[in-house]
Coordinates of C-alpha atoms and ligand atoms in Angstrom, one line a residue:
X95 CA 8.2 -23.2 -26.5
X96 CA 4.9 -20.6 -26.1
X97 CA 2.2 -22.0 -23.8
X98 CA -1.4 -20.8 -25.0
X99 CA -3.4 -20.9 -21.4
X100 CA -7.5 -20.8 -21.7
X101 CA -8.9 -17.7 -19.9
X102 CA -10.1 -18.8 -16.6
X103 CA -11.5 -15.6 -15.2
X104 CA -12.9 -15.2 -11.4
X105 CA -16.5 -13.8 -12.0
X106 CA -17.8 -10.7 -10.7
X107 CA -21.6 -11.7 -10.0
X108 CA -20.6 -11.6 -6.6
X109 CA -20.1 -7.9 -6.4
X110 CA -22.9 -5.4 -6.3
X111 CA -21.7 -2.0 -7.6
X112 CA -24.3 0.3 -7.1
X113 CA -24.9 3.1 -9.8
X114 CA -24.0 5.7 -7.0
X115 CA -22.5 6.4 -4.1
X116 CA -23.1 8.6 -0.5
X117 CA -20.6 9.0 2.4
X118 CA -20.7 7.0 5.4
X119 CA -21.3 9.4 8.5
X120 CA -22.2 8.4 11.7
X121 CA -23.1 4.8 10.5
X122 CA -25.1 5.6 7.9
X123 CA -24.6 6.6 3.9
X124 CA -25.8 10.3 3.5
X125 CA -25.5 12.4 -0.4
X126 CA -23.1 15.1 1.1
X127 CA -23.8 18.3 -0.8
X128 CA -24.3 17.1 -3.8
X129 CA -21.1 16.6 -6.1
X130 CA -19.3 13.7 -7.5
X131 CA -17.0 12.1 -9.0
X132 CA -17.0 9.0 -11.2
X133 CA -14.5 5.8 -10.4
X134 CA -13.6 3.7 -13.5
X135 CA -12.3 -0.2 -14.0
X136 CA -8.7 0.9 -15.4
X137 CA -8.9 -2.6 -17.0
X138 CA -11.6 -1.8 -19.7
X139 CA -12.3 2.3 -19.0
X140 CA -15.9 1.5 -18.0
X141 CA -17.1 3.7 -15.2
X142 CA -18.4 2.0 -12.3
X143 CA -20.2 4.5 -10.1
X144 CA -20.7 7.5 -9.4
X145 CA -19.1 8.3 -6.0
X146 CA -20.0 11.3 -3.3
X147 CA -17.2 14.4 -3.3
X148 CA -16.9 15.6 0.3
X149 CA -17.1 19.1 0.7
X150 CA -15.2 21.1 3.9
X151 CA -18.7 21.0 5.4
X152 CA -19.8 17.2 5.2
X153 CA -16.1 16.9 6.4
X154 CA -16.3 18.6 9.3
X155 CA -19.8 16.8 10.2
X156 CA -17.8 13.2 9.9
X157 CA -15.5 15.0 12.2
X158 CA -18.2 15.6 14.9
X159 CA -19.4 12.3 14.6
X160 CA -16.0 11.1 15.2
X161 CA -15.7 12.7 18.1
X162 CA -19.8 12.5 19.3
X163 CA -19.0 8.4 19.5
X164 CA -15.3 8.8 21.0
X165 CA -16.7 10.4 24.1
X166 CA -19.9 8.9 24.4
X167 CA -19.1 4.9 23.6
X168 CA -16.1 4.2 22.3
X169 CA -13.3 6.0 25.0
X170 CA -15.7 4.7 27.4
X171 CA -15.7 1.2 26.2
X172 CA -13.0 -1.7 27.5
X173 CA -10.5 -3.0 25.7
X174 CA -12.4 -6.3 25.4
X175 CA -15.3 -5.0 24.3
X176 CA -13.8 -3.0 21.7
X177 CA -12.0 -6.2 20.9
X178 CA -15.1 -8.2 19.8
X179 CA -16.3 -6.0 17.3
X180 CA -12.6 -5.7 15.6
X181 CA -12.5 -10.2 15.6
X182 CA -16.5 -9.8 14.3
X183 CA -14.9 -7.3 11.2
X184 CA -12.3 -9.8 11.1
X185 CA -14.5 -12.8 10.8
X186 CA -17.2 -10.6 8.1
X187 CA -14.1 -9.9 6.1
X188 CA -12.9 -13.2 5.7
X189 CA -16.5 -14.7 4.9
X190 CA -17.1 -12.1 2.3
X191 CA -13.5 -11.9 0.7
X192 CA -14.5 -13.3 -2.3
X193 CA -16.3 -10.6 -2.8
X194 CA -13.7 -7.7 -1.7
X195 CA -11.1 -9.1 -4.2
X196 CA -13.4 -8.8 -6.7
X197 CA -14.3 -5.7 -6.2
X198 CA -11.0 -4.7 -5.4
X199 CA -9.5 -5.9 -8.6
X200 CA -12.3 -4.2 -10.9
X201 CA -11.5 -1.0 -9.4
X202 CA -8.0 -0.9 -8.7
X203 CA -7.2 -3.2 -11.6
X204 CA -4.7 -6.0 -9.5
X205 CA -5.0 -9.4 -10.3
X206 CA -7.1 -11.5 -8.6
X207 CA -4.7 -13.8 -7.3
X208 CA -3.1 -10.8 -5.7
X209 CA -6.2 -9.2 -4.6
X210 CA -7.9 -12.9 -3.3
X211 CA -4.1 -14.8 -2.0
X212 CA -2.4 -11.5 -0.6
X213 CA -4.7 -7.9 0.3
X214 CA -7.6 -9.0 1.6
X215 CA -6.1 -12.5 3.8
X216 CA -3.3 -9.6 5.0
X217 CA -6.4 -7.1 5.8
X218 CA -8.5 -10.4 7.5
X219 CA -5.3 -10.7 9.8
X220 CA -4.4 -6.7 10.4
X221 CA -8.0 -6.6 12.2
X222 CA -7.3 -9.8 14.2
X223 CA -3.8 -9.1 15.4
X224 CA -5.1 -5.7 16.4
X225 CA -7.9 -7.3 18.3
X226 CA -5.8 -8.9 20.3
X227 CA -4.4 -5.8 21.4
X228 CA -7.3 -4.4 22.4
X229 CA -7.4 -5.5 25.8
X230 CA -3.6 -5.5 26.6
X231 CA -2.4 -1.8 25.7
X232 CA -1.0 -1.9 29.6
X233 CA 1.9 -3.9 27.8
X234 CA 2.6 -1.9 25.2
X235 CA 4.9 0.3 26.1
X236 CA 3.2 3.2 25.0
X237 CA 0.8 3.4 27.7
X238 CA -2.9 2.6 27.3
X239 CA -4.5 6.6 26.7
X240 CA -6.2 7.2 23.4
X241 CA -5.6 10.4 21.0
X242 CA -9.4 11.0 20.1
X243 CA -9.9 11.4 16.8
X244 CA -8.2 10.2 13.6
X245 CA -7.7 11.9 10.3
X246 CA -6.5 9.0 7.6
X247 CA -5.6 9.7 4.2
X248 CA -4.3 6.1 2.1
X249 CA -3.8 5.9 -1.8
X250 CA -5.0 3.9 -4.5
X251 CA -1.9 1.0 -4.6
X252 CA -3.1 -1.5 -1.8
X253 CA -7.1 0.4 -0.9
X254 CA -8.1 -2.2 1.3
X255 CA -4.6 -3.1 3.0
X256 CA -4.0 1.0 3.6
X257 CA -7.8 0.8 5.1
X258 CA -6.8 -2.1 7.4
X259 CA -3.4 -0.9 8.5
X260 CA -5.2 3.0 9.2
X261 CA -8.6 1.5 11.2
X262 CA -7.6 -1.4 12.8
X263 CA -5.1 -0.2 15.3
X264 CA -6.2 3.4 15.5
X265 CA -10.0 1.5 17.0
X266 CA -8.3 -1.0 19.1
X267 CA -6.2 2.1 20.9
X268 CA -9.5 3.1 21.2
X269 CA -9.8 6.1 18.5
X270 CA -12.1 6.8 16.6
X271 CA -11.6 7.4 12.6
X272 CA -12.6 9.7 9.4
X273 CA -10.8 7.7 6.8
X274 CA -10.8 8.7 3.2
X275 CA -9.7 6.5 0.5
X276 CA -7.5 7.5 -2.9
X277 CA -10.5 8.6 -5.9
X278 CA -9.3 6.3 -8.2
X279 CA -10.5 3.6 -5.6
X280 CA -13.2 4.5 -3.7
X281 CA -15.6 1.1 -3.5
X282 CA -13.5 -1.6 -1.2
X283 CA -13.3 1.6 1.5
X284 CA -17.4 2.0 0.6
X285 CA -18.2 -1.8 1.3
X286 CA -16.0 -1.5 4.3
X287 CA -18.7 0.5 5.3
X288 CA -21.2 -1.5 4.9
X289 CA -19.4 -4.6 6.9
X290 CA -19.5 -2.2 10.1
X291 CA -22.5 -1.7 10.0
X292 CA -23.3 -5.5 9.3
X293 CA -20.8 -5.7 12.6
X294 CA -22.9 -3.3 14.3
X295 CA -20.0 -1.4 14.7
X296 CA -21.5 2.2 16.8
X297 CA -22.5 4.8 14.7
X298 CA -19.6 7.5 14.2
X299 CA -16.5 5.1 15.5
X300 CA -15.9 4.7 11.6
X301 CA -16.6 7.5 9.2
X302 CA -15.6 6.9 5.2
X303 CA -15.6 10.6 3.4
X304 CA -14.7 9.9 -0.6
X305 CA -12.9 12.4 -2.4
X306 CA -9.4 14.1 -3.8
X307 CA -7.1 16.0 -2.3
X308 CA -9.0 19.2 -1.4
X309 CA -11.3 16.8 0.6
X310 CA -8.1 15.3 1.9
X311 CA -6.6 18.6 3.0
X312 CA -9.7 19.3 4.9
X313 CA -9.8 16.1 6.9
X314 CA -5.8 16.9 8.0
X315 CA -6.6 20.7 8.6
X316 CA -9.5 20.4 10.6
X317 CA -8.9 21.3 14.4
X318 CA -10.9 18.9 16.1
X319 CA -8.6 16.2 14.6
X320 CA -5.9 14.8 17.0
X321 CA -3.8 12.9 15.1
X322 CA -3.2 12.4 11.3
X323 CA -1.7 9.3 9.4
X324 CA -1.0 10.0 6.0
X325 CA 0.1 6.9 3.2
X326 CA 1.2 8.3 -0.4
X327 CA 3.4 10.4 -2.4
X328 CA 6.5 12.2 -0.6
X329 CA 5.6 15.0 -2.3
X330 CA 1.9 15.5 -0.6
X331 CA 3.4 14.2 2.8
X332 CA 5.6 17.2 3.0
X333 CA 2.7 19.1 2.0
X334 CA 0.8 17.9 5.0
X335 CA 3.9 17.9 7.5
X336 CA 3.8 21.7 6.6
X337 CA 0.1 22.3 7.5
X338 CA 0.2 20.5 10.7
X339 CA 3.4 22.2 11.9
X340 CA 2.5 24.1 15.1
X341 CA -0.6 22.3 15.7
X342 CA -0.6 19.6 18.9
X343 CA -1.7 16.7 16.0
X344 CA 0.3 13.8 16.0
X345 CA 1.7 12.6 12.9
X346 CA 2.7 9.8 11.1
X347 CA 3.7 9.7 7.3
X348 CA 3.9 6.4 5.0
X349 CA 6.0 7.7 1.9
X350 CA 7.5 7.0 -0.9
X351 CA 10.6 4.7 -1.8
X352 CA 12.9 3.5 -4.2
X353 CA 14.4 0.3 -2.8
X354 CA 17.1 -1.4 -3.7
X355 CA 17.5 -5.2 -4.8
X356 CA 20.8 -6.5 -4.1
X357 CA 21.8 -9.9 -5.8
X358 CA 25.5 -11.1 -4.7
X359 CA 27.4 -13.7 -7.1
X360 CA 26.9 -16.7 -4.3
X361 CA 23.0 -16.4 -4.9
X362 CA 20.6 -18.7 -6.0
X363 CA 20.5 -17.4 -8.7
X364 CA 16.7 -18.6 -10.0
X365 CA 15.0 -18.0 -6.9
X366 CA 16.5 -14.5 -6.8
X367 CA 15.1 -14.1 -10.3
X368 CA 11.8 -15.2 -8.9
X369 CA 12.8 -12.6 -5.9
X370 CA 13.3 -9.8 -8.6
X371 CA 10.1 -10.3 -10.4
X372 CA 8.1 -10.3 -7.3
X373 CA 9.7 -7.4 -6.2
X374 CA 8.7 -4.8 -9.1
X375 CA 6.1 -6.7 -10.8
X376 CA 4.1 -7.6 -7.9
X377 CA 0.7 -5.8 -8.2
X378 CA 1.9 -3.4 -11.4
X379 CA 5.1 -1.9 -9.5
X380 CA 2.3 0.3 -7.8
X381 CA 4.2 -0.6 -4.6
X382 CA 6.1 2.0 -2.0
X383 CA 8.6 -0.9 -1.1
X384 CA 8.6 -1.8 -4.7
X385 CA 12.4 -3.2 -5.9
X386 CA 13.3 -1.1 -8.1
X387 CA 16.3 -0.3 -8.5
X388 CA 18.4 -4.0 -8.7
X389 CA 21.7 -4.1 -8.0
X390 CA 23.8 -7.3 -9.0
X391 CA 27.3 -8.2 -8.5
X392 CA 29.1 -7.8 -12.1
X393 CA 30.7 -11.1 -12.1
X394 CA 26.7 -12.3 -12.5
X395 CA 25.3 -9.6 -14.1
X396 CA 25.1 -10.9 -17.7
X397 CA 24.1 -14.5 -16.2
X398 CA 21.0 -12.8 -14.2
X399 CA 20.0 -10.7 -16.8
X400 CA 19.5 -13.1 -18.9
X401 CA 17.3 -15.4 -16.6
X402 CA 15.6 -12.3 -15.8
X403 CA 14.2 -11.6 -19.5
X404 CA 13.5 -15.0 -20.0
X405 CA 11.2 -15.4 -16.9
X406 CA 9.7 -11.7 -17.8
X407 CA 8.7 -13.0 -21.2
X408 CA 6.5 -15.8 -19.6
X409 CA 4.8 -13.0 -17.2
X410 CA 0.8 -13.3 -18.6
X411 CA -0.4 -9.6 -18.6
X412 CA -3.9 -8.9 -18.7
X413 CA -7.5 -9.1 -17.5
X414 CA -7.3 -8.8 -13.5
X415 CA -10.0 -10.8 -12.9
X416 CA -8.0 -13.6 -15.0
X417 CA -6.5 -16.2 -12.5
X418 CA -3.8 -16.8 -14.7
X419 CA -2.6 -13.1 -14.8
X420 CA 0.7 -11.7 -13.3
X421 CA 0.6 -8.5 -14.3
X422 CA -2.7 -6.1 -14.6
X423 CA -3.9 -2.9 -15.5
X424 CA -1.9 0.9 -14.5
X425 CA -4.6 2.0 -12.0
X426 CA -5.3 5.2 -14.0
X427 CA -4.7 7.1 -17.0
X428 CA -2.3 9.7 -15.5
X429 CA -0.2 7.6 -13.9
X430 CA -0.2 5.7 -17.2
X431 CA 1.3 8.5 -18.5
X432 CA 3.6 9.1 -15.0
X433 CA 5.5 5.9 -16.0
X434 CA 5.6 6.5 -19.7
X435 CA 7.0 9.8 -19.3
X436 CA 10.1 8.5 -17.1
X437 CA 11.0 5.4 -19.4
X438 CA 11.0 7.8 -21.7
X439 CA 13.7 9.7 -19.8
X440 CA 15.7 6.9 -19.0
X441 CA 15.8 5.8 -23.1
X442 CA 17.3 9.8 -23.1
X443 CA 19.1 9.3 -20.2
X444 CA 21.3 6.6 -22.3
X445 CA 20.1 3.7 -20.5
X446 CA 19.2 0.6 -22.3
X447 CA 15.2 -0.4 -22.2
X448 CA 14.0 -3.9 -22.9
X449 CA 10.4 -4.6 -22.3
X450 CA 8.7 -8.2 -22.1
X451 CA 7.1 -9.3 -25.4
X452 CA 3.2 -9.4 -25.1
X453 CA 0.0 -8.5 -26.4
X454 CA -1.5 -5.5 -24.5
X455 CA -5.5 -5.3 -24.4
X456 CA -6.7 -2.1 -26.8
X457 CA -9.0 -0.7 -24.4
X458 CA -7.8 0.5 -20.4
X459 CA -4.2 1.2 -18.9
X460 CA -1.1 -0.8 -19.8
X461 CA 2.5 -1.0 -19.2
X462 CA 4.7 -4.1 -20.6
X463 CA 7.0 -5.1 -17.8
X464 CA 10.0 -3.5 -18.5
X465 CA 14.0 -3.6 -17.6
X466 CA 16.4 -0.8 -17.8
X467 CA 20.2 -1.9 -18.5
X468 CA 23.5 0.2 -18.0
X469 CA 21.4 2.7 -15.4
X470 CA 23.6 4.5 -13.8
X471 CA 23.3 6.7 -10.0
X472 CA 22.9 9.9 -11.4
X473 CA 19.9 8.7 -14.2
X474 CA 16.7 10.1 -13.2
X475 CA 15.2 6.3 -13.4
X476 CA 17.6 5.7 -10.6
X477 CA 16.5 8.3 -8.0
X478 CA 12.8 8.5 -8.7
X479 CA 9.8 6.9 -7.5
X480 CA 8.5 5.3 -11.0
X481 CA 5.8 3.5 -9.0
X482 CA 5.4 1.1 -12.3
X483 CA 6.4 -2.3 -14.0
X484 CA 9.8 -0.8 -14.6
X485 CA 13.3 -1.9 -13.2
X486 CA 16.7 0.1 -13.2
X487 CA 20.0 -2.1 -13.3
X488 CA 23.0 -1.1 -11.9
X489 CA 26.0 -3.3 -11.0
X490 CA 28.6 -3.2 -7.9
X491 CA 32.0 -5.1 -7.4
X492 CA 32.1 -5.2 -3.7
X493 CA 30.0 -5.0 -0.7
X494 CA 30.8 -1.6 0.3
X495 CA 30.1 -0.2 -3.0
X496 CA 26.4 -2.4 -3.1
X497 CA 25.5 -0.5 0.5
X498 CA 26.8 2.9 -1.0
X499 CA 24.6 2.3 -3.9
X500 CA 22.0 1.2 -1.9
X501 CA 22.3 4.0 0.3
X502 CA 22.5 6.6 -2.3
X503 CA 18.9 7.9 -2.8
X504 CA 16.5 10.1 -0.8
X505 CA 14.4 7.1 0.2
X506 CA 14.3 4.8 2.9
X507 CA 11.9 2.3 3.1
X508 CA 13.2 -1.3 2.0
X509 CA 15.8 -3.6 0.4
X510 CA 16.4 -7.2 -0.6
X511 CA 19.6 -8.9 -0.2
X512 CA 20.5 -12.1 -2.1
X513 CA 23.3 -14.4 -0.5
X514 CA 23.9 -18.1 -0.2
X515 CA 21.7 -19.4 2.5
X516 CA 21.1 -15.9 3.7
X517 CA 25.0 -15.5 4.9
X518 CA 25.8 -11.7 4.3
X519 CA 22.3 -10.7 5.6
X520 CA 24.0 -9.9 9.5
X521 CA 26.5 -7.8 7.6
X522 CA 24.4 -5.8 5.3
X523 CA 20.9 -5.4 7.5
X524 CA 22.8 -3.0 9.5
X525 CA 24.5 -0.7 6.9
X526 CA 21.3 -0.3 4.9
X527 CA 19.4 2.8 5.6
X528 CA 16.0 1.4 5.2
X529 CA 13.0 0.5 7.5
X530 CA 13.0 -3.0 6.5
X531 CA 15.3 -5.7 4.5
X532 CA 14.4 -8.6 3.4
X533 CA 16.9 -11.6 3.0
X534 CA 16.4 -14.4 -0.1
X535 CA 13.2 -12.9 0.2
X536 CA 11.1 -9.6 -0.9
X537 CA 7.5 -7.8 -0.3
X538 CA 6.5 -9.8 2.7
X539 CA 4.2 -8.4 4.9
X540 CA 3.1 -9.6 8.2
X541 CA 1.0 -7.2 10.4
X542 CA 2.9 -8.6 13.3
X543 CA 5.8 -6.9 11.7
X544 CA 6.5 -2.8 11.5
X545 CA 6.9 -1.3 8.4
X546 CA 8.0 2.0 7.3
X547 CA 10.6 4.7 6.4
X548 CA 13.8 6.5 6.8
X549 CA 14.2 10.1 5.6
X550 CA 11.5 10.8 2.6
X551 CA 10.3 7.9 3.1
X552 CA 8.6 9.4 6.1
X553 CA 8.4 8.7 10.0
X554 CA 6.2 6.5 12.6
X555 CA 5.8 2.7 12.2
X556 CA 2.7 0.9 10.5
X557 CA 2.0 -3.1 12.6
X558 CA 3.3 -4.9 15.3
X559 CA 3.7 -3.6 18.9
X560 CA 5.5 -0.7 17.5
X561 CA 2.1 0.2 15.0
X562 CA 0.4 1.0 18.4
X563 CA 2.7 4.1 19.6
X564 CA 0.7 6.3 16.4
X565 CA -2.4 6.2 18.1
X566 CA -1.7 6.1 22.2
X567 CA -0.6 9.1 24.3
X568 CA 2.5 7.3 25.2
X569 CA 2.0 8.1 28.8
X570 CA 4.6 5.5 30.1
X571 CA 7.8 6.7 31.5
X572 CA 10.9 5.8 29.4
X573 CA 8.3 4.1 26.2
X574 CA 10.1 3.2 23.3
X575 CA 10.1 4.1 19.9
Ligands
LIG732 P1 -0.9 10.9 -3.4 O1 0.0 11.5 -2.4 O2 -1.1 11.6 -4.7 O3 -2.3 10.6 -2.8 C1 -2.5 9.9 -1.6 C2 -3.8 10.3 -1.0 O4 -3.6 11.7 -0.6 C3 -5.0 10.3 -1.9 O5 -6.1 9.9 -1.1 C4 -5.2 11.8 -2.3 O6 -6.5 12.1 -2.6 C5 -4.7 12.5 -1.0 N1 -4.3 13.8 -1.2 C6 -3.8 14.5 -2.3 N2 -3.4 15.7 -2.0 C7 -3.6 15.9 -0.7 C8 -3.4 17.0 0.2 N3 -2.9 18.1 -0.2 N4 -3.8 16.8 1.5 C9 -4.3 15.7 2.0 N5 -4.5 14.6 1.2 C10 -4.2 14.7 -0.1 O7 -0.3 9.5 -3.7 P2 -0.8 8.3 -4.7 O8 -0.4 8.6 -6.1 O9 -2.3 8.1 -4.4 O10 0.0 7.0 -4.1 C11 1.2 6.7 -4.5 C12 2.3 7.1 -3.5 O11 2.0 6.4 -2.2 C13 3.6 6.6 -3.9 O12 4.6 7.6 -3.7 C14 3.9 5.4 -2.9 O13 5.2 5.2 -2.7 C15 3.2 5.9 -1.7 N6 2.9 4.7 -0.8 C16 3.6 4.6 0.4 C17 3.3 3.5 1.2 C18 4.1 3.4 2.5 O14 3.7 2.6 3.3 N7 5.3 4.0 2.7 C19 2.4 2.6 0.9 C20 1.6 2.8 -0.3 C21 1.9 3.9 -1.1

C-alpha cells in the first residue's frame, strides 16, 4: 500500500538572507579585501548570497583581534563571568532556533526535522554544558590555564553543531576564537555572529572569517595561533598535522570514518532496521560516524535485508524544508558527483546495488538511498569514506570474525552493536577499535559525552570533561587523557 502525504513545508519567512555577506572581526562585519564567493541552496541551485573570501591579510587581522581581547578582557575575566555570556548564547539560540534550522536546512540542505529536533537543540545544550564549566575548570583535571588563541576549521555536514562543539568549550576555557566555517555553508556560522553581538559578547572573543581552504590554511599557519582544532576530511587533517609539525600549537583533529554496524541473529530485528536507517540515512549519510558499512550475522542476513528494503522504500526524499522528509538534498554538486563516482565502483567492484524507489526533484543535488549487497573487505565501498546515502553489506558467522571485520579499516571513530537486550555489548565495546559504540542504538550525541577517533580518524576528544583538555594547559600533575 503507497501513502500519498500532502506537502507540509516549514516556511522560511523567518530567515533574512541578506544579498551579501562581510566577515565578523572584532565584533563587527567588515568587506575584507574585496572577493567572494557565492553559497547556493543544494535543494533548488538558487544562490543565496554572496559571501566575503578572507584573504591572508583580513586573516591575520581576526588573528590580532583574537588575541587584542584575550589579553585585555577575556583571560582576565572569571570563570563566572565568562559563564553568563555562554548561558545568554544559550538562551538567544534557543529563542531564535526556529530560525537557525531554517536557515540551516536552506543552505546545507538537511531536513528540517533534523535541523529543528537534533543540530540546533544539541548546539542550545553544547553552550550550556560548557557554561557550566566555566567556573569549575579547578576540577577538571586539566588544570584551569588557557592556550590564547584558537584556530577552528569545521565542514559543511553538521555547520552549526561543528560551530558549537569548536566555540563553546574553547571560550569557557577562556580562549578566544577565529572560526571559519566549510563554503558550501557559510550563513548559520554568519548569524552566529550576529547572536554575540546580540549577547554583547566583547568585541574580538569570537571572530567568523568565510572562505576555502587557502583561507583555512592561513588561519592554521599563522604564528600567533596557539592551538588548532580541525573537523573534516582525513585527507586535509594530515595536511594540517604536517604544517603544524615543529610548531608549539596544540592540536586536535576530528576525521573521517567508516563505522561499522553490527546486527547479531538474537536482535530485534525491526528496531535494528530502524537502527540501520538512522545510521546511514540520517542527514544524507553526510555523517563522520555515519554506519556504513553493516555487518549482519548470516543466519539473518536474508531476513534483515529484506526489512531493510522495505522500510528504505517508505523513506520520503525531498524538499528539506518539508516536515515530512527523511532524506534531503547532497550538500553540493561535487560531492554529488563524490558519491556517484564510488557506487559506481562498487557496481564494478561486483557488488550488488539496490536503491530505494522514488521520485527525485529535477533541479539541485540528489542521491536515492541506496544498499550494496555481497560487499566484500577488499571492495573499495568497504574501506572508503563515501560520506553519502549509501550502505555496504557484509556478513560474519561468529563474533570474532564481526570484531575482525569491524576492526579491518583505517578508521576509528564509531560502531553499533545489535544484541538481545544489549547482552554482547560488555564483550564487544572492548575489542572494537573505535572512539565510541553504541549498543541497540546509533548516532547519539550528548555533549556531556566525548566523541572522537582512533588512528585516521584523528586524535583529542570533542564534549564532556574530556572536550576541555583541547583548550587548557593541562598544568595539573598526573591529568588524564
Ligand atoms: P574538508 O576536509 O574538505 O574540509 C573541511 C574544512 O577544511 C573546510 O572548512 C575547508 O574549507 C577546510 N580546508 C580545506 N583545505 C584546507 C587546508 N589545506 N587547510 C585548512 N583548512 C582546509 O572536509 P569536508 O568535505 O568539508 O567534510 C567532510 C569530512 O569531514 C568527512 O571526511 C567527515 O568524515 C569529516 N567529519 C568528521 C567529523 C568528526 O567529528 N570526526 C565530523 C564531521 C565531519
Amino acid at each position: 500500500m503507497t501513502f500519498e502525504y500532502a506537502p507540509a513545508p516549514e516556511s522560511r519567512a523567518i530567515v533574512d538572507i541578506k544579498p551579501s555577506y562581510g566577515l565578523f572581526i572584532n565584533g563587527e562585519f567588515v568587506d575584507g579585501n574585496g572577493t567572494s564567493f557565492k553559497t547556493v541552496n543544494p535543494a533548488t541551485e538558487e544562490v543565496l548570497a554572496e559571501v566575503a573570501e578572507a584573504s591572508d591579510a583580513d586573516v591575520d587581522e581576526a588573528v590580532k583581534a583574537a588575541r587584542r581581547a584575550y589579553t585585555r578582557v577575556w583571560s582576565r575575566m572569571s570563570g563566572a563571568e565568562r559563564a553568563k555570556y555562554l548561558y545568554r548564547i544559550a538562551r538567544i539560540i534557543q529563542e531564535r532556533g526556529r530560525e537557525l534550522a531554517v536557515l540551516e536546512s536552506i543552505d546545507n540542505g538537511k531536513p528540517i526535522k533534523e535541523s529543528r529536533d537534533v543540530d540546533v537543540p544539541i548546539v542550545a545544550a553544547h553552550f550550556f554544558y560548557y557554561a557550566g564549566w566555566a567556573d569549575k575548570l579547578q576540577y577538571s583535571g586539566y588544570g584551569s590555564t588557557p592556550l590564547g588563541v584558537a584556530g577552528q576549521v569545521i565542514p559543511w555536514n553538521f555547520p552549526l553543531m561543528m560551530l558549537a562543539w569548536k566555540i563553546a568549550p574553547a571560550l569557557a576555557c577562556g580562549n578566544t576564537v577565529v572560526l571559519k566555517p566549510a563554503e558550501t555553508t557559510p550563513l548559520t556560522a554568519l548569524l552566529f555572529a550576529e547572536i554575540c553581538q546580540q549577547a554583547d559578547l566583547p568585541p574580538g572573543v569570537v571572530n567568523i572569517v568565510t572562505g576555502a581552504g587557502d583561507t583555512g590554511r592561513a588561519i592554521v599557519s599563522h604564528p600567533d595561533v596557539d592551538k588548532v582544532a580541525f573537523t573534516g576530511s582525513t585527507e586535509v587533517g594530515k595536511a594540517i598535522a604536517r604544517a603544524v609539525a615543529g610548531s608549539d600549537k596544540k592540536v586536535t583533529l576530528e576525521l573521517g570514518g567508516k563505522a561499522a554496524n553490527i546486527v547479531f541473529d538474537d536482535a530485534p530485528l525491526d528496531q535494528a532496521v530502524e537502527g540501520i536507517v538512522n545510521g546511514i540515512f540520517f542527514n544524507q549519510g553526510h555523517v563522520c560516524c555515519a554506519g556504513s558499512r553493516l555487518l549482519v550475522q548470516e543466519s539473518v542476513a536474508d531476513e534483515v535485508m529484506a526489512r531493510l528494503k522495505r522500510r528504505m522504500a517508505t523513506l520520503r526524499v525531498g524538499d528539506p524544508l518539508d516536515k515530512n522528509t527523511d532524506v534531503g538534498a547532497i550538500n553540493s554538486a561535487e560531492q554529488l558527483a563524490k558519491i556517484r563516482e564510488l557506487s559506481e565502483i562498487g557496481e564494478s567492484e561486483g557488488a550488488e546495488r539496490w536503491s530505494a524507489p522514488c521520485d527525485l526533484p529535477a533541479n539541485g543535488y540528489w542521491f536515492a538511498p541506496t544498499v550494496f549487497t555481497g560487499v566484500s573487505q577488499a571492495h573499495r565501498i568497504a574501506r572508503e569514506e563515501i560520506f553519502g546515502p549509501v550502505l555496504s553489506v557484509l556478513t560474519f558467522r561468529t563474533p570474532s570474525e564481526a570484531i575482525e571485520k569491524a576492526n579491518n579499516t583505517p578508521f576509528g571513530l564509531s560502531a553499533g552493536v545489535w544484541t538481545d537486550k544489549g547482552s554482547r555489548i560488555l564483550s564487544m565495546a572492548n575489542r572494537l577499535r573505535a572512539g565510541v559504540v553504541w549498543a541497540n542504538t546509533f548516532n547519539k550525541f550528548d555533549p556531556t559525552s566525548p566523541f572522537g577517533g582512533y588512528k585516521e580518524s584523528g586524535y583529542g576528544r570533542e564534549g564532556g570533561r574530556h572536550g576541555l583538555e583541547g583548550y587548557l594547559k593541562n598544568t595539573e600533575k598526573g591529568a588524564d587523557a
